[in-house]
Amino acid sequence: MTNSPDGGHRPSRRDVLRPVEYVGGAAIAAVFTAFIVLFGTRDWTLTLITLGGVFIIVLMVLALLSMAVKPNSSEHGDGAGGDPERRQGGDSPH
């Protein structure tokens, strides 16, 4: 994020458009699956149910996967896992 002149934070363009990417990806997957169901069954009711179900499922999976990823490497720490002997500069016999 970047700082604005008034001292507040302004999200970057990528941060603002991220939800649009998730909804767009879920919509593409849902429409693709709905076309397959429509051409296979010729049943509009089943097609619409499939469209809605796949959209919700893919959107939830993308949201859950995005929550599992930390975008900043500085949030991960130094990789020592809390072990002071593994940190650089520690009193390690290694």
PDB file of C-alpha atoms in Angstrom:
ATOM      1  CA  MET A   1       0.000   0.000   0.000  1.00  0.00           C
ATOM      2  CA  THR A   2       1.046   3.538  -0.580  1.00  0.00           C
ATOM      3  CA  ASN A   3       0.761   6.466   1.764  1.00  0.00           C
ATOM      4  CA  SER A   4      -1.440   9.380   0.805  1.00  0.00           C
ATOM      5  CA  PRO A   5      -0.512  12.977   1.738  1.00  0.00           C
ATOM      6  CA  ASP A   6      -3.000  13.033   4.622  1.00  0.00           C
ATOM      7  CA  GLY A   7      -1.187  10.147   6.348  1.00  0.00           C
ATOM      8  CA  GLY A   8      -3.776   7.461   5.535  1.00  0.00           C
ATOM      9  CA  HIS A   9      -3.217   4.384   3.436  1.00  0.00           C
ATOM     10  CA  ARG A  10      -4.446   4.098  -0.127  1.00  0.00           C
ATOM     11  CA  PRO A  11      -4.664   0.556  -1.547  1.00  0.00           C
ATOM     12  CA  SER A  12      -2.838  -0.139  -4.770  1.00  0.00           C
ATOM     13  CA  ARG A  13      -4.705  -0.759  -7.989  1.00  0.00           C
ATOM     14  CA  ARG A  14      -3.890  -4.452  -7.781  1.00  0.00           C
ATOM     15  CA  ASP A  15      -5.412  -4.671  -4.295  1.00  0.00           C
ATOM     16  CA  VAL A  16      -8.554  -2.905  -5.498  1.00  0.00           C
ATOM     17  CA  LEU A  17      -9.012  -5.177  -8.536  1.00  0.00           C
ATOM     18  CA  ARG A  18      -8.290  -8.465  -6.746  1.00  0.00           C
ATOM     19  CA  PRO A  19     -11.978  -9.197  -5.920  1.00  0.00           C
ATOM     20  CA  VAL A  20     -12.877  -8.604  -9.560  1.00  0.00           C
ATOM     21  CA  GLU A  21     -10.316 -11.238 -10.570  1.00  0.00           C
ATOM     22  CA  TYR A  22     -11.860 -13.793  -8.202  1.00  0.00           C
ATOM     23  CA  VAL A  23     -15.434 -13.128  -9.322  1.00  0.00           C
ATOM     24  CA  GLY A  24     -14.381 -13.133 -12.985  1.00  0.00           C
ATOM     25  CA  GLY A  25     -12.530 -16.431 -12.646  1.00  0.00           C
ATOM     26  CA  ALA A  26     -15.482 -18.031 -10.880  1.00  0.00           C
ATOM     27  CA  ALA A  27     -17.858 -16.705 -13.548  1.00  0.00           C
ATOM     28  CA  ILE A  28     -15.725 -18.103 -16.377  1.00  0.00           C
ATOM     29  CA  ALA A  29     -15.571 -21.528 -14.742  1.00  0.00           C
ATOM     30  CA  ALA A  30     -19.323 -21.487 -14.077  1.00  0.00           C
ATOM     31  CA  VAL A  31     -20.247 -20.497 -17.645  1.00  0.00           C
ATOM     32  CA  PHE A  32     -17.915 -23.126 -19.094  1.00  0.00           C
ATOM     33  CA  THR A  33     -19.444 -25.837 -16.918  1.00  0.00           C
ATOM     34  CA  ALA A  34     -22.971 -24.617 -17.691  1.00  0.00           C
ATOM     35  CA  PHE A  35     -22.323 -24.891 -21.443  1.00  0.00           C
ATOM     36  CA  ILE A  36     -21.129 -28.465 -21.012  1.00  0.00           C
ATOM     37  CA  VAL A  37     -24.248 -29.339 -18.991  1.00  0.00           C
ATOM     38  CA  LEU A  38     -26.544 -27.548 -21.456  1.00  0.00           C
ATOM     39  CA  PHE A  39     -25.116 -29.328 -24.498  1.00  0.00           C
ATOM     40  CA  GLY A  40     -25.122 -32.651 -22.679  1.00  0.00           C
ATOM     41  CA  THR A  41     -28.624 -32.568 -21.204  1.00  0.00           C
ATOM     42  CA  ARG A  42     -30.588 -29.779 -22.997  1.00  0.00           C
ATOM     43  CA  ASP A  43     -32.216 -29.049 -19.629  1.00  0.00           C
ATOM     44  CA  TRP A  44     -32.271 -25.357 -18.701  1.00  0.00           C
ATOM     45  CA  THR A  45     -33.168 -25.966 -15.073  1.00  0.00           C
ATOM     46  CA  LEU A  46     -30.207 -28.249 -14.496  1.00  0.00           C
ATOM     47  CA  THR A  47     -27.980 -25.823 -16.394  1.00  0.00           C
ATOM     48  CA  LEU A  48     -28.952 -22.875 -14.211  1.00  0.00           C
ATOM     49  CA  ILE A  49     -28.524 -24.907 -11.026  1.00  0.00           C
ATOM     50  CA  THR A  50     -25.088 -26.001 -12.217  1.00  0.00           C
ATOM     51  CA  LEU A  51     -24.163 -22.422 -13.138  1.00  0.00           C
ATOM     52  CA  GLY A  52     -25.013 -21.112  -9.681  1.00  0.00           C
ATOM     53  CA  GLY A  53     -23.480 -24.023  -7.810  1.00  0.00           C
ATOM     54  CA  VAL A  54     -20.179 -23.988  -9.673  1.00  0.00           C
ATOM     55  CA  PHE A  55     -19.950 -20.195  -9.355  1.00  0.00           C
ATOM     56  CA  ILE A  56     -20.358 -20.331  -5.574  1.00  0.00           C
ATOM     57  CA  ILE A  57     -18.031 -23.307  -5.098  1.00  0.00           C
ATOM     58  CA  VAL A  58     -15.215 -21.857  -7.231  1.00  0.00           C
ATOM     59  CA  LEU A  59     -15.565 -18.440  -5.597  1.00  0.00           C
ATOM     60  CA  MET A  60     -15.327 -19.979  -2.128  1.00  0.00           C
ATOM     61  CA  VAL A  61     -12.295 -22.097  -3.077  1.00  0.00           C
ATOM     62  CA  LEU A  62     -10.491 -19.077  -4.543  1.00  0.00           C
ATOM     63  CA  ALA A  63     -11.274 -17.002  -1.456  1.00  0.00           C
ATOM     64  CA  LEU A  64     -10.047 -19.725   0.905  1.00  0.00           C
ATOM     65  CA  LEU A  65      -6.862 -20.237  -1.093  1.00  0.00           C
ATOM     66  CA  SER A  66      -6.168 -16.503  -1.118  1.00  0.00           C
ATOM     67  CA  MET A  67      -6.513 -16.414   2.670  1.00  0.00           C
ATOM     68  CA  ALA A  68      -3.861 -19.131   2.968  1.00  0.00           C
ATOM     69  CA  VAL A  69      -1.232 -17.069   1.131  1.00  0.00           C
ATOM     70  CA  LYS A  70       0.743 -14.290   2.785  1.00  0.00           C
ATOM     71  CA  PRO A  71       1.793 -11.807   0.097  1.00  0.00           C
ATOM     72  CA  ASN A  72       4.709 -10.210   1.980  1.00  0.00           C
ATOM     73  CA  SER A  73       7.816 -12.253   2.632  1.00  0.00           C
ATOM     74  CA  SER A  74       8.612 -10.027   5.618  1.00  0.00           C
ATOM     75  CA  GLU A  75       5.591 -11.502   7.412  1.00  0.00           C
ATOM     76  CA  HIS A  76       7.165 -14.962   7.329  1.00  0.00           C
ATOM     77  CA  GLY A  77       9.942 -14.054   9.712  1.00  0.00           C
ATOM     78  CA  ASP A  78      13.516 -15.209   9.380  1.00  0.00           C
ATOM     79  CA  GLY A  79      12.722 -18.873   8.826  1.00  0.00           C
ATOM     80  CA  ALA A  80      14.178 -19.964  12.146  1.00  0.00           C
ATOM     81  CA  GLY A  81      10.836 -21.180  13.438  1.00  0.00           C
ATOM     82  CA  GLY A  82      11.353 -19.596  16.832  1.00  0.00           C
ATOM     83  CA  ASP A  83      14.570 -21.512  17.474  1.00  0.00           C
ATOM     84  CA  PRO A  84      17.207 -18.980  18.629  1.00  0.00           C
ATOM     85  CA  GLU A  85      20.047 -21.351  17.736  1.00  0.00           C
ATOM     86  CA  ARG A  86      18.999 -21.384  14.095  1.00  0.00           C
ATOM     87  CA  ARG A  87      19.001 -17.607  13.795  1.00  0.00           C
ATOM     88  CA  GLN A  88      21.962 -15.836  12.316  1.00  0.00           C
ATOM     89  CA  GLY A  89      24.340 -14.566  14.916  1.00  0.00           C
ATOM     90  CA  GLY A  90      23.140 -17.037  17.530  1.00  0.00           C
ATOM     91  CA  ASP A  91      25.412 -19.167  19.672  1.00  0.00           C
ATOM     92  CA  SER A  92      25.139 -22.127  17.394  1.00  0.00           C
ATOM     93  CA  PRO A  93      27.837 -24.800  17.326  1.00  0.00           C
ATOM     94  CA  HIS A  94      27.027 -25.467  13.638  1.00  0.00           C
TER      95      HIS A  94
END
